[in-house]
Short mmCIF file of C-alpha atoms and ligand atoms in Angstrom, two decimals:
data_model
loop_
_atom_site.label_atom_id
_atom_site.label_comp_id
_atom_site.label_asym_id
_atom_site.label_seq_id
_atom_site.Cartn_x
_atom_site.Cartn_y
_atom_site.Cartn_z
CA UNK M 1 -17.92 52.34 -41.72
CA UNK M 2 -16.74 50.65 -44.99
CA UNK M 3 -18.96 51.08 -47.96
CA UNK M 4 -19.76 47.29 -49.10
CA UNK M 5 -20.65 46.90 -52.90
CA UNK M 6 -24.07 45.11 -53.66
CA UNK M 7 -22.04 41.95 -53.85
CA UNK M 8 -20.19 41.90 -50.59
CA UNK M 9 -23.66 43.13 -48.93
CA UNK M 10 -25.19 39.68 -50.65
CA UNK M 11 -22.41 37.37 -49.15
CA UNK M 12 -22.57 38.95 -45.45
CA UNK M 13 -26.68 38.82 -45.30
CA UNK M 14 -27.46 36.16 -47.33
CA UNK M 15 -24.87 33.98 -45.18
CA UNK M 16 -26.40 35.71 -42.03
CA UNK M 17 -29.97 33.96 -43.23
CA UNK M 18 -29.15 30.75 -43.31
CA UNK M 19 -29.32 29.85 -39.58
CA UNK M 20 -33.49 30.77 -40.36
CA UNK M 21 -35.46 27.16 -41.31
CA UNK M 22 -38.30 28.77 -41.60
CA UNK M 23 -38.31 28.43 -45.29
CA UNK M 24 -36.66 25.04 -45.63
CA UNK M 25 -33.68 24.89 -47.43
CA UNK M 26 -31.38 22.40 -48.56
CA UNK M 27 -27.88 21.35 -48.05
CA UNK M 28 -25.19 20.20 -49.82
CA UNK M 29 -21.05 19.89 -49.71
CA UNK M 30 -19.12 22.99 -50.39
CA UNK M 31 -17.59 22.79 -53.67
CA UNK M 32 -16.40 25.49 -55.73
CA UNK M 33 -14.83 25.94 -59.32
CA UNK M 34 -13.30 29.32 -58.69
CA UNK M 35 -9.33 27.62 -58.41
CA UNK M 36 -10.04 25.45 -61.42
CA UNK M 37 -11.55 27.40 -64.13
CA UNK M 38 -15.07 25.20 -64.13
CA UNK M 39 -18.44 26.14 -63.87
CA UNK M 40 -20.18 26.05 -60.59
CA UNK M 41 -19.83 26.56 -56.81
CA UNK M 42 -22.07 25.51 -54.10
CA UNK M 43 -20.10 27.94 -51.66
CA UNK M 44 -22.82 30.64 -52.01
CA UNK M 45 -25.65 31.48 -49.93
CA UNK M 46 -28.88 33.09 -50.84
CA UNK M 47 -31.33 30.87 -52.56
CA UNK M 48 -33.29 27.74 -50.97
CA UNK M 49 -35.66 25.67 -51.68
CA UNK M 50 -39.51 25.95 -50.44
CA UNK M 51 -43.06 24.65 -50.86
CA UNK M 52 -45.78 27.29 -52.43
CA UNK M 53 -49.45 26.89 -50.93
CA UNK M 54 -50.60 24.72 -53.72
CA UNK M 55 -47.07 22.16 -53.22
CA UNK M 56 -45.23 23.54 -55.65
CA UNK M 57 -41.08 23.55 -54.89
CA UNK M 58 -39.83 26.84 -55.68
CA UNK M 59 -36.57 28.60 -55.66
CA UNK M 60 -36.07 31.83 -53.45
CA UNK M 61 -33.82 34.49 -52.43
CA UNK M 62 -33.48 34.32 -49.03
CA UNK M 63 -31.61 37.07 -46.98
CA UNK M 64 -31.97 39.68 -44.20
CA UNK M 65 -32.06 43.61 -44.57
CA UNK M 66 -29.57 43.76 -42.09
CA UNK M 67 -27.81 41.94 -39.87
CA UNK M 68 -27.43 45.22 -37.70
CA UNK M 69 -29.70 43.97 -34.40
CA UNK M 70 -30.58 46.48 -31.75
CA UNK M 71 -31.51 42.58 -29.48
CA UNK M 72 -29.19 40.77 -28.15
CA UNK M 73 -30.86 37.39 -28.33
CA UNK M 74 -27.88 35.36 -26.79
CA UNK M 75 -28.40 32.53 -29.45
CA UNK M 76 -27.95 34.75 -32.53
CA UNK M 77 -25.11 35.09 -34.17
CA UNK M 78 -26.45 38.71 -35.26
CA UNK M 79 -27.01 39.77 -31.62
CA UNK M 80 -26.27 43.25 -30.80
CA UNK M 81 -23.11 41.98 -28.69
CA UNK M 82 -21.55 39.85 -31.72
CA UNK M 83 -18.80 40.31 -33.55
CA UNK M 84 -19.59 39.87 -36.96
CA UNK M 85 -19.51 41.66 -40.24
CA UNK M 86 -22.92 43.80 -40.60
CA UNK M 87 -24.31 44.95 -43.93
CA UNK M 88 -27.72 46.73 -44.45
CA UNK M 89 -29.64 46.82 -47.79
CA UNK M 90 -31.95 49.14 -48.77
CA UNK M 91 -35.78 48.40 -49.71
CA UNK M 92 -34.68 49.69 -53.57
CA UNK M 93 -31.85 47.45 -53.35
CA UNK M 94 -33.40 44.52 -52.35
CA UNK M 95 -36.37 44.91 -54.84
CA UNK M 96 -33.61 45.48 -57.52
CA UNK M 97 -31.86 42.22 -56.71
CA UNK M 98 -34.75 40.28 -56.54
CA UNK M 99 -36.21 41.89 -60.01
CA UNK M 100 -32.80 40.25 -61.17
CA UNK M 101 -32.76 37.51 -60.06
CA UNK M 102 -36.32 36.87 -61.04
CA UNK M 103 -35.36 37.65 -64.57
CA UNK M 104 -32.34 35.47 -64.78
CA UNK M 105 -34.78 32.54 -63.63
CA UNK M 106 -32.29 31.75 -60.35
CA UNK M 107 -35.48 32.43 -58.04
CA UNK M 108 -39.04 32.45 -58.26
CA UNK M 109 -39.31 34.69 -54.70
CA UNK M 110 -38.01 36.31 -51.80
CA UNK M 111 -37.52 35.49 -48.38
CA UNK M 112 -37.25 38.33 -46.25
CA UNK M 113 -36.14 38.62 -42.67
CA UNK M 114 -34.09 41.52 -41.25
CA UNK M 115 -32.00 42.37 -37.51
CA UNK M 116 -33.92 44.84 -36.32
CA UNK M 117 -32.14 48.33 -36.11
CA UNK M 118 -33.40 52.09 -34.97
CA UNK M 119 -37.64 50.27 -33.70
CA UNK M 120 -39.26 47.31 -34.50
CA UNK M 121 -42.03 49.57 -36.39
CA UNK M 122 -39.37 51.36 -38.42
CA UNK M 123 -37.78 47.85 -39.59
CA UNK M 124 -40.91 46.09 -39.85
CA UNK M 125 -41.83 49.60 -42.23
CA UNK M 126 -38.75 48.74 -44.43
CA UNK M 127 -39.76 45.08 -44.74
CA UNK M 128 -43.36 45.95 -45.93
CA UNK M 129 -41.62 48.77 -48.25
CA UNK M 130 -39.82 46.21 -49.91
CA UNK M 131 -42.98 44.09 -50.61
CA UNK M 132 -44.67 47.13 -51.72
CA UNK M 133 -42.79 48.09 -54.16
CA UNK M 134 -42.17 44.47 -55.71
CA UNK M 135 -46.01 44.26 -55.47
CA UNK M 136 -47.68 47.75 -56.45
CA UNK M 137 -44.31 49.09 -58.11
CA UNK M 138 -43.40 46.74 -60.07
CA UNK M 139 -46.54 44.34 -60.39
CA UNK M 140 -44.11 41.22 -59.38
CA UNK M 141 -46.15 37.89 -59.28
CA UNK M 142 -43.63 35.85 -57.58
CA UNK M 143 -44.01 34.34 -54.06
CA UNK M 144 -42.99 36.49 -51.03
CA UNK M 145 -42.23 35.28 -47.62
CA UNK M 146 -42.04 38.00 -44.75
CA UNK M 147 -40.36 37.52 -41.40
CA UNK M 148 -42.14 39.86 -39.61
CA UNK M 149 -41.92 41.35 -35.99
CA UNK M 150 -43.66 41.10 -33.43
CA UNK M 151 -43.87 44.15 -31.49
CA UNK M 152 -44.02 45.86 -34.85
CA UNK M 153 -47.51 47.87 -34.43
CA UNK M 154 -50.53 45.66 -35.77
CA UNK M 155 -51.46 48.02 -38.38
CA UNK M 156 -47.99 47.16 -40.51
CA UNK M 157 -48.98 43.54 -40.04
CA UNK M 158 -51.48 43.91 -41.69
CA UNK M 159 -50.07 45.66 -44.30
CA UNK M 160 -47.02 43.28 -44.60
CA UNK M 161 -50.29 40.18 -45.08
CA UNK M 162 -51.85 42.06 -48.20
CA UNK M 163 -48.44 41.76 -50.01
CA UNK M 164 -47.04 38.51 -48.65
CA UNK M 165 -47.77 35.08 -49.60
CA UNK M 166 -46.80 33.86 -46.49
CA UNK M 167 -45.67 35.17 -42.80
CA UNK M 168 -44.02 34.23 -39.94
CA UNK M 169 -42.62 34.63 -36.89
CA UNK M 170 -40.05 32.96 -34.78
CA UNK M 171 -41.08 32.02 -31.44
CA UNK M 172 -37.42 30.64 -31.15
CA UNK M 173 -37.53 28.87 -28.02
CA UNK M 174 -39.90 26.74 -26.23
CA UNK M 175 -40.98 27.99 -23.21
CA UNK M 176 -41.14 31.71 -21.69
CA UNK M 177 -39.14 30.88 -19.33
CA UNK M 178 -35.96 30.29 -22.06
CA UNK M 179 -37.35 33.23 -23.84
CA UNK M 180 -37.10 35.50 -20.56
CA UNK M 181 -33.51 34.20 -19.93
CA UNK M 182 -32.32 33.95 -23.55
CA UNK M 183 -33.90 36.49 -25.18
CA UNK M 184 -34.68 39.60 -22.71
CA UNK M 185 -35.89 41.80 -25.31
CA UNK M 186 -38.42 39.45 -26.59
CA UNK M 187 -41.88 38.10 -24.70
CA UNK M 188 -43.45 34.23 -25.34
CA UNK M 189 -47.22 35.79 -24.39
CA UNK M 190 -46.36 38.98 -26.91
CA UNK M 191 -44.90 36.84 -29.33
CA UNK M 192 -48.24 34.27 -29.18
CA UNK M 193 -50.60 37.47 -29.27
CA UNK M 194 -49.34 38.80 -32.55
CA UNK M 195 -49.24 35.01 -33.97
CA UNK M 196 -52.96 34.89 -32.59
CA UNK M 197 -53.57 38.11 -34.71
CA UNK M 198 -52.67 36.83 -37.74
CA UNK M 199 -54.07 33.76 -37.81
CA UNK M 200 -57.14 35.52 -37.26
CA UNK M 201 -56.51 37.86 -39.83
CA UNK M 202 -55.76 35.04 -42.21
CA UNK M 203 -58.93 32.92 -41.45
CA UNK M 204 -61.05 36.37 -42.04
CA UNK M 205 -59.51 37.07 -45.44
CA UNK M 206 -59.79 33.28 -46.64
CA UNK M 207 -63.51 33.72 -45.49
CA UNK M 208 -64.25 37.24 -47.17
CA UNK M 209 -62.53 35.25 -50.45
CA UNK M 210 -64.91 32.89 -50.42
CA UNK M 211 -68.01 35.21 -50.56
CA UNK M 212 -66.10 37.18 -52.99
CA UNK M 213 -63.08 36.67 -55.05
CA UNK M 214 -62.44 40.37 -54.82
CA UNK M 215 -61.85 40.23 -51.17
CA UNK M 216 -58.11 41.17 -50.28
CA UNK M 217 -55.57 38.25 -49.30
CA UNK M 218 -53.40 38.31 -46.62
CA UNK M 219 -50.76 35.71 -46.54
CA UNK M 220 -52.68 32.91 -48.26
CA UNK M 221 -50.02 30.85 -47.43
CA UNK M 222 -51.06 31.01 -43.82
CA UNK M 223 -48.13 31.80 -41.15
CA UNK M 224 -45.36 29.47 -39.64
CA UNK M 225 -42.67 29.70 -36.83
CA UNK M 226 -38.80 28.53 -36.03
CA UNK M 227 -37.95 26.47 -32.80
CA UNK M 228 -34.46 26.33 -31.98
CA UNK M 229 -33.55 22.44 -30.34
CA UNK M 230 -30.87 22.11 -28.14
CA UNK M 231 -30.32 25.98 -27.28
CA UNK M 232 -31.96 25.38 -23.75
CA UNK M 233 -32.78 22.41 -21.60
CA UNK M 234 -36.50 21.62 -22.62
CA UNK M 235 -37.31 18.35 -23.56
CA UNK M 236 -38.89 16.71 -26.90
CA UNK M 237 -42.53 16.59 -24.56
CA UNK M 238 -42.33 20.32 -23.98
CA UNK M 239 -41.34 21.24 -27.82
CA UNK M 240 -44.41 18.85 -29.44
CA UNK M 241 -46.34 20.66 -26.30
CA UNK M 242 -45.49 23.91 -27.38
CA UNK M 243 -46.06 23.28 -31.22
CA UNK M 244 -49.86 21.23 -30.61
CA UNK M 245 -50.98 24.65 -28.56
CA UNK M 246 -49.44 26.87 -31.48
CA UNK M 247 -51.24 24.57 -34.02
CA UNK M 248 -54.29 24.43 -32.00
CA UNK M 249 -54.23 28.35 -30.28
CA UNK M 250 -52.63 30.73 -33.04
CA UNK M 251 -54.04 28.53 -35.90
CA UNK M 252 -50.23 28.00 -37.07
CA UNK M 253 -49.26 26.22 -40.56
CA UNK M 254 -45.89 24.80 -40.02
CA UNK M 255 -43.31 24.65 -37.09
CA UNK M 256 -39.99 24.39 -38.59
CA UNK M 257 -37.27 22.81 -36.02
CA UNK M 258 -33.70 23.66 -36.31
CA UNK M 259 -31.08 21.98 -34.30
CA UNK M 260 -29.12 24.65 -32.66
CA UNK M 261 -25.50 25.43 -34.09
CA UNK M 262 -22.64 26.90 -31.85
CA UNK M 263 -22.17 30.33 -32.60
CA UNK M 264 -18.48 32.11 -32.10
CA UNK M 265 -18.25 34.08 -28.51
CA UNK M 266 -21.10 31.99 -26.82
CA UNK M 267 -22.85 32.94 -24.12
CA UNK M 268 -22.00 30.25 -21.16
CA UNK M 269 -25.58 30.12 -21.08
CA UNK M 270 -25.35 27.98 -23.87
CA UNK M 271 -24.73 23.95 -24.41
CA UNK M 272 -21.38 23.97 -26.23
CA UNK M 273 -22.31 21.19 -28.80
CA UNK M 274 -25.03 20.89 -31.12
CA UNK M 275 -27.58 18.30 -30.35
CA UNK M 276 -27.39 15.21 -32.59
CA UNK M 277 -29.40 16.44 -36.03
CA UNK M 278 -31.36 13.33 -35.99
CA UNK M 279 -33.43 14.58 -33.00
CA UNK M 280 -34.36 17.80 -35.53
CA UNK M 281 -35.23 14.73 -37.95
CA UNK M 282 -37.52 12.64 -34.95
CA UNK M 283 -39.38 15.94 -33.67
CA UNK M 284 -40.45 16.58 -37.50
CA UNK M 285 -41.43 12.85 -37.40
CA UNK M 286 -43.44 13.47 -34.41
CA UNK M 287 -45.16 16.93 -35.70
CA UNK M 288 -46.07 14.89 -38.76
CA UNK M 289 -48.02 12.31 -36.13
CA UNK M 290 -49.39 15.50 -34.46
CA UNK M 291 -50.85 17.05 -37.76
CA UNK M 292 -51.79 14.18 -40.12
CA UNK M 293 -52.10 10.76 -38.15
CA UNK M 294 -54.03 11.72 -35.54
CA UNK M 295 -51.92 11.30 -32.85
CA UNK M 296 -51.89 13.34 -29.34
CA UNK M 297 -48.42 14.53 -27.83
CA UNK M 298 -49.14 12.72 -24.49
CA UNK M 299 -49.28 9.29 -26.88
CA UNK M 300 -46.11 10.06 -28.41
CA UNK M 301 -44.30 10.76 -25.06
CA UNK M 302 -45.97 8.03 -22.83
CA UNK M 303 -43.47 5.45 -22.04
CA UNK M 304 -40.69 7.59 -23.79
CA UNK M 305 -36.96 7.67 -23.00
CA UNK M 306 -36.06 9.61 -19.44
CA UNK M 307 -32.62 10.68 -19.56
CA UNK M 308 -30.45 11.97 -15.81
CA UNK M 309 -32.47 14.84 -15.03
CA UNK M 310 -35.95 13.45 -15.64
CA UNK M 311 -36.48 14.83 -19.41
CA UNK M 312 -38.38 13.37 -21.96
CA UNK M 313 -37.27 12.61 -25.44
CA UNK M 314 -38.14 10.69 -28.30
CA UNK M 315 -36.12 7.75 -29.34
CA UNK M 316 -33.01 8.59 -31.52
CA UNK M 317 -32.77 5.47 -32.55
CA UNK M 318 -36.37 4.53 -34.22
CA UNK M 319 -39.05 6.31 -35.51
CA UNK M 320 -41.83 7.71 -33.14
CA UNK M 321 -44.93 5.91 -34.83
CA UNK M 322 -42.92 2.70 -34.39
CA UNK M 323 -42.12 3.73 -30.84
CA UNK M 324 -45.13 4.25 -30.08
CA UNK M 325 -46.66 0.61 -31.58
CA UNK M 326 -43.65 -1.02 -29.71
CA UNK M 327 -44.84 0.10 -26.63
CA UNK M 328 -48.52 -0.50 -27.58
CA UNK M 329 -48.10 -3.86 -28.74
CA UNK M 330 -52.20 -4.91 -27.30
CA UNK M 331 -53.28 -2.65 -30.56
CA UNK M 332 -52.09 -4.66 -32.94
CA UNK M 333 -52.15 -6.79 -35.12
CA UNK M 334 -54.56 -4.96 -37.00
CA UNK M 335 -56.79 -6.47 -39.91
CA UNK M 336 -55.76 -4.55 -43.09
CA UNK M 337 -59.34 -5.41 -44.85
CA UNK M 338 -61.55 -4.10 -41.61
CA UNK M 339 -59.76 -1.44 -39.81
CA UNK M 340 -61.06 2.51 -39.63
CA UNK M 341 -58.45 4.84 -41.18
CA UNK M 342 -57.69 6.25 -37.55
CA UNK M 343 -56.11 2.57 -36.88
CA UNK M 344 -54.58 2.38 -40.36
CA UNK M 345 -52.82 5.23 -39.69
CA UNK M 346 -51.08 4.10 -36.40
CA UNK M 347 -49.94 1.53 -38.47
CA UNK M 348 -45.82 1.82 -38.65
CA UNK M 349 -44.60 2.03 -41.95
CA UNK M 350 -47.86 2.99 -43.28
CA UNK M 351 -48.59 6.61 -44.73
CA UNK M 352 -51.27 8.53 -45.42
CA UNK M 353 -51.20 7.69 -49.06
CA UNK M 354 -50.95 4.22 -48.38
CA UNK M 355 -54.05 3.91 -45.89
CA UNK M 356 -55.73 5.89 -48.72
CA UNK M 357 -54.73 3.48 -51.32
CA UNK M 358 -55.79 0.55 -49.19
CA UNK M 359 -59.14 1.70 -48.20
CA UNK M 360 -59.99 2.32 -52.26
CA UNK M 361 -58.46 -0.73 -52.99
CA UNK M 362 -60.32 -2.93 -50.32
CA UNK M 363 -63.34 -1.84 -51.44
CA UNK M 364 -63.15 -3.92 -54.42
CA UNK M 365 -61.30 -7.20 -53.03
CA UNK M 366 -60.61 -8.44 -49.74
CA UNK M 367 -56.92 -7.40 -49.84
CA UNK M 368 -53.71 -10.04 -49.74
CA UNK M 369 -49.74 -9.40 -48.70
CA UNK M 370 -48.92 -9.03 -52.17
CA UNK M 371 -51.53 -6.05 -52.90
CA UNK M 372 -50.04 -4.10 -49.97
CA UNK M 373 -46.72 -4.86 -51.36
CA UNK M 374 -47.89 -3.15 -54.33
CA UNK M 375 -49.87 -0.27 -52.65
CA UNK M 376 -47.12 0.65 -50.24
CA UNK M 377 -43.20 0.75 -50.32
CA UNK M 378 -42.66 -0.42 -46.56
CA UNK M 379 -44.33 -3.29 -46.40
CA UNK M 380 -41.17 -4.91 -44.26
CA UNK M 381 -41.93 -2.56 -41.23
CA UNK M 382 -45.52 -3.29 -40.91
CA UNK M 383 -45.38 -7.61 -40.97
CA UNK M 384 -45.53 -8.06 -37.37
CA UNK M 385 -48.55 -4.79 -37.15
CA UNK M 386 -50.55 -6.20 -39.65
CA UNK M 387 -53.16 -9.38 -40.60
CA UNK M 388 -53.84 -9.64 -44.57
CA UNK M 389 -56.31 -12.01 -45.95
CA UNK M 390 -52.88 -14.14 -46.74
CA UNK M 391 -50.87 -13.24 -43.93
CA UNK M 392 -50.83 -13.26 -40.27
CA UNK M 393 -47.49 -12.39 -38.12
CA UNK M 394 -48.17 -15.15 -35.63
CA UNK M 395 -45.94 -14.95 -32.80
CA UNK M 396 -43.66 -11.95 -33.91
CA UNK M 397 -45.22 -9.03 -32.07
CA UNK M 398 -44.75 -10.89 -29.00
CA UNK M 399 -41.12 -11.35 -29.80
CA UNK M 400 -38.60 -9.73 -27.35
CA UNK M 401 -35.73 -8.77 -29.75
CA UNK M 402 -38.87 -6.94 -32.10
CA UNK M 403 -37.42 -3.53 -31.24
CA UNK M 404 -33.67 -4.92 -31.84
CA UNK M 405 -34.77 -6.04 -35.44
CA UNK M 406 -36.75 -3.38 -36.28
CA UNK M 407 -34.03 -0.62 -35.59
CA UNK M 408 -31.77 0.21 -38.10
CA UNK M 409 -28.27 -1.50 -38.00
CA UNK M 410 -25.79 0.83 -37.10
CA UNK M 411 -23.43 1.26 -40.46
CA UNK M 412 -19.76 1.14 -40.29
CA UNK M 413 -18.17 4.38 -41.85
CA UNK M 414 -15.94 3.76 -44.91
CA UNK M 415 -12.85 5.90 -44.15
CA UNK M 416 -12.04 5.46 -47.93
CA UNK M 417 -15.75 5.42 -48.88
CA UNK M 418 -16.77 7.76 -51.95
S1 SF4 L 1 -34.09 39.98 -32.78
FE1 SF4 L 1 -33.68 38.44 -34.35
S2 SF4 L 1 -31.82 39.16 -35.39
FE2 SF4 L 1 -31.97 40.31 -33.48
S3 SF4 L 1 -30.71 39.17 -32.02
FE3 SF4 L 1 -32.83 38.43 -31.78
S4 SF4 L 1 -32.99 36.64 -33.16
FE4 SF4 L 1 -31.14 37.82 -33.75
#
């Protein structure tokens, strides 16, 4: 086996991390200013973006231990059957580059997920070594993430939540059935237990904390999951199904969704194409309806598109709140000086903010088109939903072309565009 320096080891896992949402990162072009003797590249992997538990962004190193994988999950490009470059850090290693990176300023944490090589307790001990020693070693107050593993044994859970800001674990797929046939190693009812576990765990510790402050955490940040879309033939209804009963039964922070990506040497198992990203975009659209508006999954997907084989998905082409008011057109319009929040919020084009800002507002002064226009930045999409003290939209909900010219206009591409 070649011996990697700490550099090479960087590239190979940090570029092996990327296909994880789970800590949302951004993207950008590749650009580098190697050939030209600049500053800058945006060619490297290893440090996203993410949101701390009180909303804070914040910068992290995000990589695996190893991309060694004793699994052979057939949609992971680090499966045991792949053909890739591997690399392993060590716990020291990994504390070292973080401690460096830390005091460079690049990151303020570390994102840790790793293939899982020899057990799952003897990687899941490597992962919580790591956070040890940043933690009791070396006192480091940054944030830490830590992918952890399910049939790890429950007592290094636990030991991976005292050091960890947050936790997660990737359900990957949305039903057991696509886990049985797409992941062998793994099991949806395991996978759900441990979840359960922690968000038991995490419940317990916020309660001790708030009979005494020197209770222990464990993973403040509460714990969160990846779904890949597109990687097997479950529709939008069954993914938003499969999210409400994780929010609901495991007591689950955040799904992440990430559209799947082709990986070299498929399985024939797998679709050949990526799905369009703008269904990743409409099934974080719809979670948002699920978590904050009020809205139940059988609402979103009532009346939603069918394709051939009898799936249901959301529409591509328009957002799911305004799906769903299309389709529910006897609901509105609905009096913007008298209706409860639960209506304001089915409103399309109106946010939580904005319903907030509206019901302080109206309490004041029956409210008028132009005070919306100031409260909320979409006023456009709402006209035909709504009845101001000024403004009533008459016949347009009843118009047949509404959907037509409330979709966006397709744009021409610019082949010679900036
Ligand atoms: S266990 Fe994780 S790293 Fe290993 S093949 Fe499955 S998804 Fe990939």
């Amino acid at each position: 086996m070649p011996v990697l320096t700490r550099a090479e080891k960087l590239e190979i896992l940090a570029d092996a991390a990327k296909y994880d949402a789970s800590c949302a990162s951004s993207g950008s072009v590749k650009r580098s200013s190697l050939a030209s003797g600049g500053i800058g590249s945006t060619t490297g992997m290893g440090i996203c973006h993410s949101y701390a538990p009180d909303g804070r962004c914040i910068s992290l190193l995000k990589i695996l231990m190893t991309n060694y994988c004793m699994f052979d999950c057939l949609y992971c490009i680090n499966r045991s059957s792949s053909n890739v470059r591997r690399a392993a850090f060590t716990a020291q290693e990994i504390v070292d580059l973080t401690l460096d990176f830390y005091k460079r300023n690049y990151i303020e944490g570390l994102f840790l997920s790793s293939g899982i090589i020899r057990s799952p307790d003897y990687t899941m001990e490597q992962i919580v070594e790591v956070a040890r020693l940043l933690r009791v070693e070396n006192k480091f107050g940054g944030y830490i993430h830590l992918k952890t593993i399910p049939e790890a044994d429950p007592d290094l859970l636990t030991r991976a939540g005292r050091y960890a800001d947050r936790l997660s674990i990737n359900i990957e797929l949305p039903s057991d059935d696509s886990i049985d046939r797409l992941a062998p190693e793994k099991s949806g009812p395991h996978i759900r237990k441990t979840m359960g576990t922690l968000g038991r765990r995490i419940s317990e510790a916020r309660a001790e904390r708030k009979t005494s402050r020197k209770a222990p955490l464990f993973s403040p940040g509460g714990h969160s999951t990846q779904m890949i879309i597109g990687a097997d033939n479950s529709d939008d209804g069954k993914i938003l199904g499969t999210s409400t009963s994780l929010y609901k039964g495991v007591g689950l922070k955040r799904v992440y969704y990430s559209a799947f990506s082709p990986i070299p040497d498929a399985s024939s198992q797998l679709p050949p194409a990526a799905p369009p990203l703008v269904r990743e975009h409409r099934l974080y659209q719809a979670d948002w309806l699920l978590r904050f508006y009020g809205f139940g999954v059988d609402e979103i997907m009532t009346g939603a598109k069918v394709d051939e084989a009898g799936r249901r998905h959301l529409d591509l082409a328009i957002d799911p709140k305004l799906a769903w008011a299309l389709r529910n057109r006897e609901h509105f319009p609905i009096d913007i000086n008298r209706a409860d929040k639960a209506m304001l919020l089915r409103v399309p084009g109106l946010g939580v903010r904005g319903v907030l800002a509206i019901l302080k507002a109206r309490r004041f002064a029956s409210l008028k088109l132009t005070d919306i226009e100031t409260l909320c930045r979409n006023v456009s999409k709402m006209l035909p939903f709504i009845v101001t003290r000024d403004w009533t939209p008459g016949s347009r909900l009843d118009d047949a072309n509404l959907y037509a010219r409330l979709a966006p206009q397709p744009t021409q591409l610019n082949l010679f565009g900036a």
